[in-house]
């Protein structure tokens, strides 16, 4: 089977959809930001963190509010416009970059830490997943903090059942922690800790990986 050259996360965010994406339910946003806080409790605040892809900026805005020096980038021009506006309004003094996680333009080990939130579940094949992880590990000097969707949850089981009963087709690709660890191990990183939004109930996890080799 030929590897897909594109997928929804690369092409889906025109101006209308980028705007809609910002309209997240308050309780979902709060739950996800608490998960982010838990993961970053083990990341020193002296480090510079880049948010890739940043979407509208809710992750880098949260980290900046906790004292991190932040940078940001996204593939979608429309998302970049929204994120830049939010960064300017927050007085962060940063320029949001045009950045493709699969082919980053940053130099090796040039940024202390990378956070990649709510992207990995869109990757349809192991080849794409490994390519993205390899790029993030190349650029990060010390940490990569990345979310993924676990297949072992009530939420995922419910979605699978809905599809089998003729409902909406699944558009996201869950991956086990073991699979994710393998991608990072191939790039010289080890798992520090895995955080679940709500273990065995919700599918969202956020894992912290640390460089172990030069």
Short mmCIF file of C-alpha atoms in Angstrom, two decimals:
data_model
loop_
_atom_site.label_atom_id
_atom_site.label_comp_id
_atom_site.label_asym_id
_atom_site.label_seq_id
_atom_site.Cartn_x
_atom_site.Cartn_y
_atom_site.Cartn_z
CA UNK A 1 0.00 0.00 0.00
CA UNK A 2 1.32 3.45 -0.93
CA UNK A 3 1.97 5.76 1.99
CA UNK A 4 -0.46 8.72 2.00
CA UNK A 5 1.18 12.01 1.08
CA UNK A 6 -1.34 14.09 2.98
CA UNK A 7 -3.97 13.79 5.70
CA UNK A 8 -6.60 15.99 7.31
CA UNK A 9 -4.30 17.66 9.86
CA UNK A 10 -2.15 19.03 7.02
CA UNK A 11 -4.97 20.38 4.84
CA UNK A 12 -8.00 20.95 7.04
CA UNK A 13 -7.50 24.44 8.47
CA UNK A 14 -8.79 27.14 6.17
CA UNK A 15 -9.90 30.41 7.78
CA UNK A 16 -13.36 29.13 8.75
CA UNK A 17 -12.15 25.85 10.24
CA UNK A 18 -9.21 27.49 12.01
CA UNK A 19 -11.66 29.89 13.68
CA UNK A 20 -14.02 27.06 14.65
CA UNK A 21 -11.12 25.10 16.14
CA UNK A 22 -10.60 27.85 18.74
CA UNK A 23 -14.13 27.43 20.08
CA UNK A 24 -13.32 24.62 22.50
CA UNK A 25 -15.74 23.82 25.31
CA UNK A 26 -14.55 25.36 28.56
CA UNK A 27 -14.53 22.11 30.55
CA UNK A 28 -12.51 20.35 27.82
CA UNK A 29 -10.01 23.18 27.62
CA UNK A 30 -9.62 23.28 31.40
CA UNK A 31 -9.10 19.50 31.60
CA UNK A 32 -6.46 19.57 28.87
CA UNK A 33 -4.62 22.51 30.41
CA UNK A 34 -4.52 20.71 33.78
CA UNK A 35 -2.97 17.74 31.97
CA UNK A 36 -0.40 20.11 30.45
CA UNK A 37 0.37 21.55 33.89
CA UNK A 38 0.96 18.07 35.31
CA UNK A 39 3.40 17.15 32.54
CA UNK A 40 5.31 20.43 32.77
CA UNK A 41 5.66 20.12 36.53
CA UNK A 42 8.81 18.10 35.75
CA UNK A 43 10.16 20.52 33.11
CA UNK A 44 12.37 23.31 34.55
CA UNK A 45 10.98 26.79 33.98
CA UNK A 46 14.44 28.00 33.01
CA UNK A 47 14.08 26.23 29.66
CA UNK A 48 12.84 27.68 26.38
CA UNK A 49 9.86 25.75 24.96
CA UNK A 50 8.51 25.80 21.42
CA UNK A 51 4.87 24.83 20.78
CA UNK A 52 4.59 22.81 17.54
CA UNK A 53 2.04 23.00 16.02
CA UNK A 54 0.63 25.79 18.14
CA UNK A 55 -2.87 26.13 16.65
CA UNK A 56 -4.38 29.28 18.13
CA UNK A 57 -1.81 29.34 20.92
CA UNK A 58 -3.57 28.02 23.99
CA UNK A 59 -0.60 25.80 24.96
CA UNK A 60 2.13 28.42 24.62
CA UNK A 61 -0.09 31.02 26.32
CA UNK A 62 -0.54 28.65 29.26
CA UNK A 63 3.18 27.95 29.49
CA UNK A 64 4.03 31.64 29.25
CA UNK A 65 1.63 32.35 32.11
CA UNK A 66 3.63 29.89 34.22
CA UNK A 67 6.91 31.63 33.48
CA UNK A 68 8.35 29.68 30.54
CA UNK A 69 10.09 31.45 27.69
CA UNK A 70 8.07 30.34 24.67
CA UNK A 71 8.23 30.14 20.91
CA UNK A 72 5.64 28.81 18.50
CA UNK A 73 5.06 27.55 14.98
CA UNK A 74 2.34 26.03 12.84
CA UNK A 75 1.86 24.74 9.31
CA UNK A 76 -1.46 26.51 8.67
CA UNK A 77 -1.22 30.18 7.63
CA UNK A 78 -4.67 30.77 9.13
CA UNK A 79 -3.65 29.26 12.47
CA UNK A 80 -0.50 31.37 12.45
CA UNK A 81 -2.58 34.54 12.06
CA UNK A 82 -4.75 33.60 15.06
CA UNK A 83 -1.77 32.56 17.18
CA UNK A 84 0.16 35.72 16.34
CA UNK A 85 -2.80 37.88 17.32
CA UNK A 86 -3.12 36.04 20.63
CA UNK A 87 0.62 36.28 21.29
CA UNK A 88 0.60 40.01 20.55
CA UNK A 89 -2.37 40.60 22.82
CA UNK A 90 -0.57 38.72 25.60
CA UNK A 91 2.50 40.90 25.10
CA UNK A 92 4.83 37.97 24.49
CA UNK A 93 6.93 39.66 21.82
CA UNK A 94 7.33 36.51 19.70
CA UNK A 95 6.90 35.82 16.01
CA UNK A 96 4.93 32.67 15.24
CA UNK A 97 6.88 30.65 12.68
CA UNK A 98 5.69 28.72 9.67
CA UNK A 99 6.78 25.22 10.71
CA UNK A 100 6.15 21.69 9.47
CA UNK A 101 6.68 19.09 12.21
CA UNK A 102 7.70 16.53 9.59
CA UNK A 103 10.40 18.81 8.15
CA UNK A 104 11.49 21.44 10.66
CA UNK A 105 13.82 24.25 9.60
CA UNK A 106 15.42 24.65 13.03
CA UNK A 107 19.01 23.57 13.68
CA UNK A 108 19.94 20.44 15.63
CA UNK A 109 19.51 20.81 19.43
CA UNK A 110 18.62 24.47 18.98
CA UNK A 111 15.63 24.63 21.36
CA UNK A 112 15.55 23.29 24.93
CA UNK A 113 12.15 21.62 24.74
CA UNK A 114 9.34 20.97 22.27
CA UNK A 115 5.69 20.46 23.13
CA UNK A 116 3.49 18.81 20.50
CA UNK A 117 -0.13 18.78 21.65
CA UNK A 118 -3.07 17.09 19.89
CA UNK A 119 -1.30 16.33 16.60
CA UNK A 120 0.15 12.82 16.79
CA UNK A 121 -3.29 11.14 16.67
CA UNK A 122 -3.77 12.53 13.15
CA UNK A 123 -0.80 10.65 11.68
CA UNK A 124 -2.13 7.68 9.67
CA UNK A 125 1.03 5.59 9.31
CA UNK A 126 4.07 4.50 11.34
CA UNK A 127 6.37 6.09 8.75
CA UNK A 128 4.83 9.53 9.26
CA UNK A 129 4.87 9.11 13.04
CA UNK A 130 8.53 8.17 13.06
CA UNK A 131 9.45 11.02 10.72
CA UNK A 132 7.77 13.61 12.95
CA UNK A 133 9.26 12.21 16.14
CA UNK A 134 12.72 12.09 14.58
CA UNK A 135 12.48 15.74 13.58
CA UNK A 136 11.32 16.89 17.02
CA UNK A 137 14.07 14.86 18.70
CA UNK A 138 16.65 16.33 16.34
CA UNK A 139 15.69 19.92 17.17
CA UNK A 140 15.08 19.51 20.92
CA UNK A 141 18.12 19.85 23.13
CA UNK A 142 16.64 18.10 26.16
CA UNK A 143 12.88 17.34 26.22
CA UNK A 144 9.98 16.50 23.92
CA UNK A 145 6.52 16.58 25.48
CA UNK A 146 4.01 14.95 23.14
CA UNK A 147 0.38 13.95 23.37
CA UNK A 148 -1.10 10.83 21.82
CA UNK A 149 -4.39 8.94 21.90
CA UNK A 150 -4.30 5.64 23.75
CA UNK A 151 -6.34 2.75 22.30
CA UNK A 152 -7.04 1.51 25.84
CA UNK A 153 -9.91 3.70 27.01
CA UNK A 154 -13.67 3.77 27.37
CA UNK A 155 -13.82 6.71 24.96
CA UNK A 156 -11.96 4.85 22.23
CA UNK A 157 -14.08 1.71 22.68
CA UNK A 158 -17.22 3.83 22.35
CA UNK A 159 -15.96 5.42 19.13
CA UNK A 160 -15.12 2.03 17.62
CA UNK A 161 -18.55 0.68 18.51
CA UNK A 162 -20.22 3.73 16.97
CA UNK A 163 -18.35 3.20 13.71
CA UNK A 164 -19.25 -0.51 13.61
CA UNK A 165 -22.91 0.38 14.09
CA UNK A 166 -22.78 2.61 11.03
CA UNK A 167 -21.87 5.91 12.65
CA UNK A 168 -19.15 8.38 11.76
CA UNK A 169 -15.90 6.85 10.53
CA UNK A 170 -12.91 7.15 12.85
CA UNK A 171 -10.58 9.95 11.74
CA UNK A 172 -7.93 9.66 14.44
CA UNK A 173 -5.33 6.98 14.99
CA UNK A 174 -4.67 5.79 18.56
CA UNK A 175 -1.24 4.40 19.39
CA UNK A 176 -0.03 2.43 22.39
CA UNK A 177 2.56 3.91 24.71
CA UNK A 178 4.87 1.04 23.74
CA UNK A 179 4.64 2.07 20.08
CA UNK A 180 5.29 5.73 20.93
CA UNK A 181 8.26 4.81 23.12
CA UNK A 182 9.72 2.89 20.19
CA UNK A 183 9.71 5.95 17.93
CA UNK A 184 11.52 7.97 20.58
CA UNK A 185 14.00 5.22 21.42
CA UNK A 186 14.99 5.18 17.76
CA UNK A 187 15.94 8.85 18.13
CA UNK A 188 17.89 8.56 21.38
CA UNK A 189 15.18 9.54 23.85
CA UNK A 190 13.69 7.78 26.87
CA UNK A 191 10.30 8.08 28.54
CA UNK A 192 10.40 10.12 31.76
CA UNK A 193 6.71 9.90 32.61
CA UNK A 194 3.36 9.36 30.93
CA UNK A 195 0.32 11.36 32.06
CA UNK A 196 -3.29 10.40 31.31
CA UNK A 197 -6.13 12.91 31.20
CA UNK A 198 -8.27 10.26 32.90
CA UNK A 199 -6.72 6.80 32.74
CA UNK A 200 -8.79 4.07 31.02
CA UNK A 201 -11.66 6.53 30.57
CA UNK A 202 -10.36 9.28 28.25
CA UNK A 203 -8.01 8.63 25.38
CA UNK A 204 -5.71 11.67 25.66
CA UNK A 205 -2.24 11.13 27.16
CA UNK A 206 0.76 13.46 27.42
CA UNK A 207 4.20 11.88 27.64
CA UNK A 208 7.50 13.50 28.61
CA UNK A 209 10.63 12.23 26.83
CA UNK A 210 14.25 13.14 27.58
CA UNK A 211 17.38 12.94 25.44
CA UNK A 212 19.77 10.20 26.51
CA UNK A 213 22.35 10.32 23.72
CA UNK A 214 24.21 12.94 21.68
#
